[in-house]
Short mmCIF file of C-alpha atoms in Angstrom, two decimals:
data_model
loop_
_atom_site.label_atom_id
_atom_site.label_comp_id
_atom_site.label_asym_id
_atom_site.label_seq_id
_atom_site.Cartn_x
_atom_site.Cartn_y
_atom_site.Cartn_z
CA MET V 21 -0.43 -0.33 0.25
CA ASN V 22 1.21 3.51 -0.70
CA LEU V 23 1.70 6.14 1.61
CA VAL V 24 -1.13 7.98 0.30
CA ASP V 25 -3.23 4.98 0.34
CA CYS V 26 -1.96 4.21 4.29
CA TYR V 27 -3.11 8.05 4.97
CA LYS V 28 -6.88 7.65 3.83
CA LYS V 29 -7.15 4.38 5.93
CA VAL V 30 -5.43 5.65 9.16
CA ARG V 31 -7.86 9.07 8.54
CA GLN V 32 -11.03 7.34 7.41
CA ARG V 33 -11.03 5.05 10.44
CA THR V 34 -11.15 8.08 12.41
CA GLU V 35 -14.14 9.19 11.61
CA TYR V 36 -15.56 5.59 10.96
CA ILE V 37 -15.52 5.46 14.78
CA CYS V 38 -17.34 8.96 15.51
CA SER V 39 -19.72 7.68 13.02
CA PRO V 40 -22.27 6.99 15.21
CA LEU V 41 -21.68 9.86 17.69
CA GLN V 42 -25.05 12.78 17.99
CA THR V 43 -22.61 16.65 17.58
CA GLU V 44 -23.22 16.82 21.37
CA ASP V 45 -21.66 14.04 21.99
CA TYR V 46 -18.41 15.48 20.86
CA VAL V 47 -18.36 18.35 23.07
CA VAL V 48 -17.93 16.53 26.58
CA GLN V 49 -15.42 16.13 29.44
CA PRO V 50 -16.30 14.19 32.10
CA VAL V 51 -13.29 14.03 33.91
CA VAL V 52 -9.51 15.45 33.45
CA ASP V 53 -8.65 11.90 31.54
CA VAL V 54 -10.75 12.22 29.19
CA SER V 55 -10.91 14.24 25.55
CA PRO V 56 -14.03 15.19 23.98
CA PRO V 57 -14.12 13.66 20.94
CA LYS V 58 -13.62 16.54 18.53
CA TRP V 59 -9.85 17.52 20.57
CA HIS V 60 -8.39 13.73 19.35
CA ILE V 61 -10.15 14.77 15.59
CA GLY V 62 -8.62 18.10 15.87
CA HIS V 63 -5.13 16.73 17.20
CA THR V 64 -5.05 14.36 14.87
CA THR V 65 -5.40 16.31 12.01
CA TRP V 66 -3.17 19.57 13.94
CA PHE V 67 0.41 16.41 14.43
CA PHE V 68 0.26 16.37 10.63
CA GLU V 69 -0.53 19.71 9.92
CA THR V 70 2.63 20.83 12.34
CA PHE V 71 5.23 18.07 11.53
CA ILE V 72 4.66 17.63 7.99
CA LEU V 73 2.81 19.81 6.04
CA LYS V 74 4.20 23.33 7.69
CA PRO V 75 7.72 22.62 7.57
CA TYR V 76 8.14 20.38 4.43
CA PHE V 77 5.03 21.35 2.09
CA MET V 78 6.64 24.52 0.31
CA GLY V 79 3.98 27.41 0.27
CA TYR V 80 1.02 25.33 2.58
CA GLN V 81 -0.86 28.06 4.65
CA GLU V 82 -1.86 27.37 7.84
CA PHE V 83 -5.39 26.62 7.90
CA ASN V 84 -5.92 29.01 11.46
CA PRO V 85 -2.84 30.29 13.82
CA ASN V 86 -5.21 29.65 16.96
CA TYR V 87 -5.01 25.68 16.04
CA ASN V 88 -1.70 25.30 17.34
CA TYR V 89 -2.76 26.64 20.74
CA VAL V 90 -6.24 24.76 20.86
CA PHE V 91 -4.45 20.99 19.52
CA ASN V 92 -1.63 20.56 20.68
CA SER V 93 -1.22 18.08 23.86
CA TYR V 94 1.99 18.07 25.38
CA TYR V 95 4.42 19.34 23.80
CA GLU V 96 6.71 21.83 25.06
CA THR V 97 8.98 23.02 22.26
CA VAL V 98 5.63 24.15 19.94
CA GLY V 99 4.54 26.47 22.12
CA ASN V 100 2.22 27.23 25.17
CA ARG V 101 -1.21 24.83 24.99
CA VAL V 102 -5.08 25.04 26.04
CA ILE V 103 -4.46 22.63 29.71
CA ARG V 104 -5.75 19.49 29.41
CA THR V 105 -8.44 19.98 31.87
CA ASP V 106 -10.27 22.73 29.45
CA ARG V 107 -10.42 20.71 26.48
CA GLY V 108 -14.31 20.49 27.46
CA ASN V 109 -14.95 24.04 27.57
CA LEU V 110 -14.16 24.59 23.69
CA SER V 111 -17.38 25.02 22.42
CA ARG V 112 -15.20 27.30 19.76
CA PRO V 113 -14.12 25.89 17.09
CA THR V 114 -17.21 24.14 15.97
CA VAL V 115 -17.45 20.11 15.23
CA ASN V 116 -17.69 20.99 11.99
CA ASP V 117 -15.04 23.62 11.99
CA ILE V 118 -13.28 20.71 12.91
CA TYR V 119 -14.25 18.44 10.30
CA GLN V 120 -13.43 21.56 7.51
CA TYR V 121 -9.94 21.81 9.08
CA ARG V 122 -9.15 17.61 8.94
CA ALA V 123 -10.44 17.95 4.92
CA TYR V 124 -8.35 20.50 4.40
CA VAL V 125 -5.48 19.40 5.78
CA ASP V 126 -6.15 15.79 4.08
CA GLU V 127 -6.23 17.81 0.63
CA ALA V 128 -3.18 19.72 1.34
CA MET V 129 -1.55 16.09 2.63
CA GLU V 130 -3.19 14.31 -0.62
CA LYS V 131 -1.48 17.05 -2.76
CA PHE V 132 1.96 17.27 -0.47
CA LEU V 133 2.38 12.41 -1.20
CA SER V 134 1.55 12.76 -4.45
CA THR V 135 5.64 12.91 -4.74
CA GLU V 136 7.64 10.90 -2.23
CA PRO V 137 9.00 13.02 0.49
CA ALA V 138 12.13 12.31 1.88
CA THR V 139 13.58 9.40 4.63
CA ASP V 140 13.37 11.42 7.20
CA VAL V 141 10.12 13.02 6.74
CA LYS V 142 8.65 9.33 5.58
CA GLU V 143 9.80 8.07 9.38
CA LEU V 144 7.80 11.39 10.43
CA LEU V 145 4.22 10.08 8.35
CA ILE V 146 4.85 6.33 9.92
CA LEU V 147 4.66 7.94 13.50
CA GLY V 148 1.90 10.03 12.52
CA PHE V 149 -0.48 7.27 10.72
CA ASN V 150 0.63 4.79 14.46
CA HIS V 151 0.42 8.14 16.29
CA GLU V 152 -3.67 8.47 14.81
CA GLU V 153 -3.78 5.08 15.50
CA GLN V 154 -3.10 5.43 19.62
CA HIS V 155 -5.91 8.60 19.19
CA GLN V 156 -8.47 6.06 17.79
CA GLU V 157 -8.14 3.62 20.17
CA LEU V 158 -8.29 6.72 22.83
CA LEU V 159 -11.56 7.52 20.58
CA LEU V 160 -13.28 4.72 21.77
CA THR V 161 -12.52 4.47 25.48
CA ASP V 162 -13.04 7.91 25.55
CA ILE V 163 -16.61 7.42 23.92
CA LYS V 164 -17.78 4.72 26.32
CA TYR V 165 -16.87 7.33 29.42
CA ILE V 166 -18.51 9.94 27.81
CA LEU V 167 -21.63 7.92 27.02
CA GLY V 168 -21.27 5.07 29.87
CA HIS V 169 -21.78 8.43 32.57
CA ASN V 170 -24.89 9.85 30.95
CA PRO V 171 -27.63 8.27 33.01
CA LEU V 172 -29.19 6.84 30.06
CA PHE V 173 -26.87 4.47 29.42
CA PRO V 174 -27.22 5.07 25.60
CA PRO V 175 -25.49 2.36 23.36
CA TYR V 176 -22.16 3.57 20.65
CA SER V 177 -23.30 1.53 17.94
CA SER V 178 -25.67 -1.80 17.47
CA SER V 179 -23.19 -3.01 15.29
CA TYR V 180 -20.30 -3.17 18.17
CA VAL V 181 -18.90 -6.47 17.74
CA SER V 182 -16.81 -7.35 20.51
CA PRO V 183 -14.26 -9.96 19.44
CA LYS V 184 -14.12 -13.18 21.91
CA MET V 185 -11.56 -14.64 23.81
CA ILE V 186 -9.62 -18.18 23.38
CA THR V 187 -10.01 -19.76 26.38
CA ALA V 188 -6.77 -22.08 26.34
CA ALA V 189 -7.29 -25.18 28.81
CA ILE V 190 -4.58 -25.67 30.68
CA ASP V 191 -3.19 -24.41 33.98
CA PHE V 192 -0.17 -22.12 33.99
CA ILE V 193 2.61 -22.11 31.51
CA LYS V 194 6.08 -22.96 33.05
CA VAL V 195 8.93 -20.66 32.11
CA ASN V 196 12.41 -22.26 32.62
CA GLU V 197 15.04 -19.91 33.93
CA GLY V 198 17.60 -17.38 31.60
CA ILE V 199 18.56 -15.21 29.46
CA TYR V 200 15.98 -13.68 27.46
CA GLU V 201 15.61 -11.47 24.49
CA ILE V 202 13.17 -8.40 25.09
CA GLY V 203 12.48 -5.69 22.74
CA PHE V 204 12.04 -4.88 19.51
CA THR V 205 13.77 -6.17 16.40
CA GLY V 206 13.58 -6.76 12.26
CA GLU V 207 11.39 -4.50 10.16
CA GLY V 208 8.99 -2.17 10.08
CA PHE V 209 7.41 0.50 12.39
CA CYS V 210 7.93 0.54 16.39
CA PHE V 211 7.75 3.63 19.00
CA ASP V 212 11.25 4.61 20.72
CA ASN V 213 10.12 2.61 24.15
CA GLU V 214 10.57 -0.27 22.36
CA LEU V 215 13.73 0.15 22.05
CA ASN V 216 17.07 -1.04 21.93
CA ARG V 217 16.63 -5.05 22.36
CA HIS V 218 17.96 -6.70 25.17
CA LYS V 219 19.07 -9.10 27.47
CA VAL V 220 17.70 -9.29 30.69
CA TYR V 221 17.90 -13.06 33.02
CA LEU V 222 14.94 -14.49 33.76
CA ASN V 223 14.46 -17.42 36.72
CA ALA V 224 11.83 -19.58 36.73
CA TYR V 225 8.01 -18.67 36.28
CA GLU V 226 4.54 -19.76 35.33
CA ILE V 227 2.22 -17.75 33.64
CA SER V 228 -1.88 -18.09 33.35
CA PRO V 229 -2.98 -18.43 29.30
CA ASN V 230 -6.02 -17.08 30.39
CA LEU V 231 -6.89 -13.78 31.59
CA VAL V 232 -8.93 -13.14 34.96
CA THR V 233 -12.74 -13.58 34.63
CA ASN V 234 -15.72 -11.82 35.58
CA ALA V 235 -17.04 -14.07 37.51
CA GLU V 236 -13.31 -15.33 39.12
CA TYR V 237 -13.04 -11.17 40.02
CA LEU V 238 -16.81 -11.57 41.60
CA GLU V 239 -15.81 -14.55 43.84
CA PHE V 240 -12.86 -11.22 44.96
CA ILE V 241 -15.71 -8.50 45.86
CA ASN V 242 -18.05 -11.09 47.10
CA SER V 243 -15.09 -12.01 49.61
CA GLY V 244 -15.11 -8.80 51.21
CA GLY V 245 -11.87 -8.14 48.94
CA TYR V 246 -12.26 -3.98 48.50
CA HIS V 247 -13.08 -3.98 52.68
CA ASP V 248 -9.88 -5.71 52.86
CA PHE V 249 -6.77 -3.47 53.05
CA ARG V 250 -4.55 -6.61 53.98
CA TYR V 251 -4.58 -6.90 49.93
CA TRP V 252 -4.02 -3.47 48.92
CA HIS V 253 -0.96 -0.93 48.81
CA ALA V 254 -1.38 1.73 51.22
CA GLU V 255 -1.54 4.55 48.53
CA GLY V 256 -4.15 1.81 45.96
CA TRP V 257 -6.17 1.10 49.72
CA ASP V 258 -6.05 4.67 50.24
CA TRP V 259 -7.56 5.29 46.63
CA VAL V 260 -10.62 2.69 47.45
CA LYS V 261 -11.58 4.61 50.95
CA ILE V 262 -11.08 8.21 49.29
CA ASN V 263 -13.58 7.39 46.13
CA LYS V 264 -15.15 4.44 47.45
CA VAL V 265 -14.39 1.72 45.10
CA GLU V 266 -16.69 -1.11 45.21
CA SER V 267 -16.00 -2.75 41.59
CA PRO V 268 -14.75 -2.20 38.71
CA LEU V 269 -15.69 0.60 36.38
CA TYR V 270 -19.01 0.58 34.36
CA TRP V 271 -20.40 -2.18 37.04
CA HIS V 272 -23.34 -1.83 38.43
CA LEU V 273 -25.75 -3.58 41.64
CA ILE V 274 -29.27 -3.06 39.91
CA ASP V 275 -31.46 -5.43 42.41
CA GLU V 276 -29.06 -7.41 43.86
CA GLU V 277 -28.47 -8.02 39.75
CA TRP V 278 -24.69 -7.07 38.31
CA HIS V 279 -24.78 -4.90 34.63
CA ASN V 280 -21.85 -3.36 33.29
CA TYR V 281 -21.99 -1.10 30.62
CA THR V 282 -20.96 -1.34 27.03
CA PHE V 283 -21.27 0.15 23.58
CA HIS V 284 -24.37 -1.94 23.83
CA GLY V 285 -25.62 -0.01 26.44
CA LEU V 286 -26.19 -1.44 30.06
CA GLU V 287 -26.27 -5.45 30.08
CA LEU V 288 -26.62 -7.79 32.67
CA LEU V 289 -22.59 -9.01 33.25
CA ASN V 290 -21.03 -11.61 31.15
CA PRO V 291 -19.47 -13.85 34.19
CA ASN V 292 -17.22 -15.41 31.07
CA ASN V 293 -15.69 -12.10 29.74
CA PRO V 294 -12.39 -11.08 30.94
CA VAL V 295 -12.65 -8.92 33.77
CA CYS V 296 -12.46 -5.45 32.26
CA HIS V 297 -11.79 -1.62 33.30
CA ILE V 298 -9.86 -2.10 36.50
CA SER V 299 -6.98 -0.09 37.65
CA TYR V 300 -3.44 -1.26 38.99
CA PHE V 301 -4.39 -1.19 42.53
CA GLU V 302 -7.25 -3.02 41.55
CA ALA V 303 -5.31 -6.01 39.81
CA TYR V 304 -2.60 -6.03 42.50
CA ALA V 305 -4.87 -6.73 45.47
CA TYR V 306 -6.28 -9.75 43.76
CA ALA V 307 -3.31 -10.55 42.74
CA SER V 308 -2.65 -10.65 46.54
CA TRP V 309 -5.72 -12.11 47.10
CA LYS V 310 -5.14 -15.20 45.21
CA GLY V 311 -2.02 -15.29 46.91
CA LEU V 312 -0.64 -15.12 43.04
CA ARG V 313 1.41 -11.75 41.69
CA LEU V 314 0.97 -10.13 38.33
CA PRO V 315 3.87 -10.57 35.90
CA THR V 316 6.74 -8.49 34.93
CA GLU V 317 6.44 -7.13 31.67
CA PHE V 318 9.95 -9.00 30.33
CA GLU V 319 7.70 -12.09 31.75
CA TRP V 320 5.05 -11.38 29.93
CA GLU V 321 7.02 -10.24 26.19
CA ALA V 322 8.85 -13.72 27.08
CA ALA V 323 6.03 -16.03 26.95
CA ALA V 324 3.56 -13.97 25.04
CA THR V 325 3.67 -16.82 22.08
CA GLN V 326 2.23 -19.34 24.64
CA PHE V 327 -0.87 -17.28 24.71
CA SER V 328 -3.84 -15.57 23.76
CA TRP V 329 -3.05 -11.57 23.85
CA GLY V 330 -5.08 -8.42 22.43
CA LYS V 331 -8.86 -8.47 24.74
CA SER V 332 -7.54 -5.99 27.21
CA TRP V 333 -4.47 -4.22 28.02
CA GLU V 334 -2.44 -6.65 30.71
CA TRP V 335 -1.03 -4.48 34.16
CA THR V 336 2.31 -5.70 35.17
CA GLU V 337 4.64 -5.54 38.10
CA SER V 338 6.98 -2.95 36.26
CA SER V 339 7.29 0.64 36.43
CA TYR V 340 7.82 2.30 33.03
CA LEU V 341 11.51 2.65 32.60
CA PRO V 342 13.98 3.33 29.57
CA TYR V 343 15.74 0.04 28.32
CA PRO V 344 19.76 0.22 28.13
CA GLY V 345 20.54 2.57 25.39
CA PHE V 346 16.96 4.60 25.32
CA ALA V 347 17.83 7.78 23.92
CA LYS V 348 15.07 10.60 22.80
CA ALA V 349 15.07 12.03 19.16
CA PRO V 350 16.04 15.80 19.49
CA GLY V 351 12.83 17.76 19.26
CA ALA V 352 9.59 17.77 19.37
CA ILE V 353 9.57 14.64 19.17
CA GLY V 354 11.76 13.47 21.49
CA GLU V 355 9.12 14.61 23.99
CA TYR V 356 6.53 11.69 22.78
CA ASN V 357 7.68 8.76 24.92
CA GLY V 358 10.53 9.84 27.08
CA LYS V 359 9.60 12.19 29.46
CA PHE V 360 6.88 10.07 30.82
CA MET V 361 9.05 7.67 32.82
CA VAL V 362 8.52 8.05 35.60
CA ASN V 363 5.32 7.31 38.25
CA GLN V 364 3.63 4.71 35.86
CA LYS V 365 3.33 0.89 35.38
CA VAL V 366 3.35 -0.97 32.10
CA LEU V 367 0.95 -2.62 30.20
CA ARG V 368 1.22 -5.77 27.52
CA GLY V 369 -0.97 -6.60 24.64
CA ALA V 370 -3.57 -4.92 23.67
CA SER V 371 -7.15 -4.53 23.65
CA GLU V 372 -10.80 -4.87 21.68
CA ALA V 373 -10.61 -1.39 21.14
CA THR V 374 -7.18 -1.31 19.43
CA SER V 375 -6.60 -0.69 15.41
CA PRO V 376 -5.79 -3.41 13.27
CA GLY V 377 -2.77 -3.84 13.07
CA HIS V 378 -1.33 -1.79 15.69
CA SER V 379 0.04 -4.18 18.07
CA ARG V 380 3.35 -6.32 18.64
CA ILE V 381 4.18 -8.55 21.75
CA THR V 382 6.85 -5.90 22.63
CA TYR V 383 4.21 -2.77 22.65
CA ARG V 384 5.33 -1.10 25.71
CA ASN V 385 1.46 0.75 26.92
CA PHE V 386 1.54 2.70 30.20
CA PHE V 387 -0.25 4.97 32.61
CA GLN V 388 -0.50 5.81 36.25
CA THR V 389 -2.03 3.15 38.52
CA ASN V 390 -5.08 4.86 39.41
CA LEU V 391 -6.73 4.83 35.91
CA ARG V 392 -8.60 2.65 34.43
CA TRP V 393 -10.73 3.99 31.46
CA GLN V 394 -8.84 1.89 29.07
CA PHE V 395 -9.97 -1.53 28.01
CA THR V 396 -7.71 -2.89 31.04
CA GLY V 397 -7.60 -6.99 32.75
CA ILE V 398 -5.67 -9.24 34.59
CA ARG V 399 -2.82 -12.06 33.91
CA LEU V 400 -1.61 -13.92 36.69
CA ALA V 401 2.22 -15.19 37.81
CA ARG V 402 3.65 -17.23 39.69
#
């Protein structure tokens, strides 16, 4: 597939994700971590305008100079920006304005890509494709939070299909002690945080071939797991008490029956589905209650070819840190990952919201320990 077709495919998928939305859905920001959908479609457009068109397309006229302030996310190198908590206050530019912006940039990009770009520009383009795919997943998780916190629990789309997870009949997978190679290798794209490939020594361990299910997690709830400090980190226990957490996000106990919000609306909880939308705190507490633990990211990667993954991002016991030899790229692109390598845990795998072709075994996702609006689950180790 040529670059123009790749560009169109990525951009069209973003608009397809937004197609079930009403105009009012685009503007809501219920909490700081959730961005309004219209901000995502503007920000992903801004990325191509800022890093491709303005520096490399001779004669390009910026669509609106104010948009750099509105749609810059965290790039200090590029200038001032609207603080994250204020994205929901942006009634202007309108949804229609932002779609006009997308169309304007798309037209310019297609003209720019009519000739083969230089190698360094091509690398930026491919980063832009992957950046937009990341925001496609964020769009889905943010849309779910917005609609899932509407008192009417409206469905996102009746045509949405949640992929099934293959369940293995075996117990735990045994992995021998030894030296294992970790990190990206070969041709194709990877993010800088997947480099450099390096060796790690792992003690012998066992890892579950399956994710923890709703039924299994219910046992933790029913045994009083959210009311027993023994299973929690001190910070996690404070989080439970302050936020009065009693269950995973989107779970609702109605007439003594557990329901959860899905993209189809509020439904009876399926006990066989993997538990989802939980924090690291909850994942750790559940593992502790079971007398087990979470795998490290290295244990996960070393064993990942032996089990099915991709339904939910999986919390690991690893802090988000640079690999040996990690180096930030110069300029704004160097702000992409490196400056976030503190106070976060690594998640491995992918989720049902991850864009097709975006996942790989070496992919390192990362979030703060209290967050759970992403599609996050548990795989146990011992």
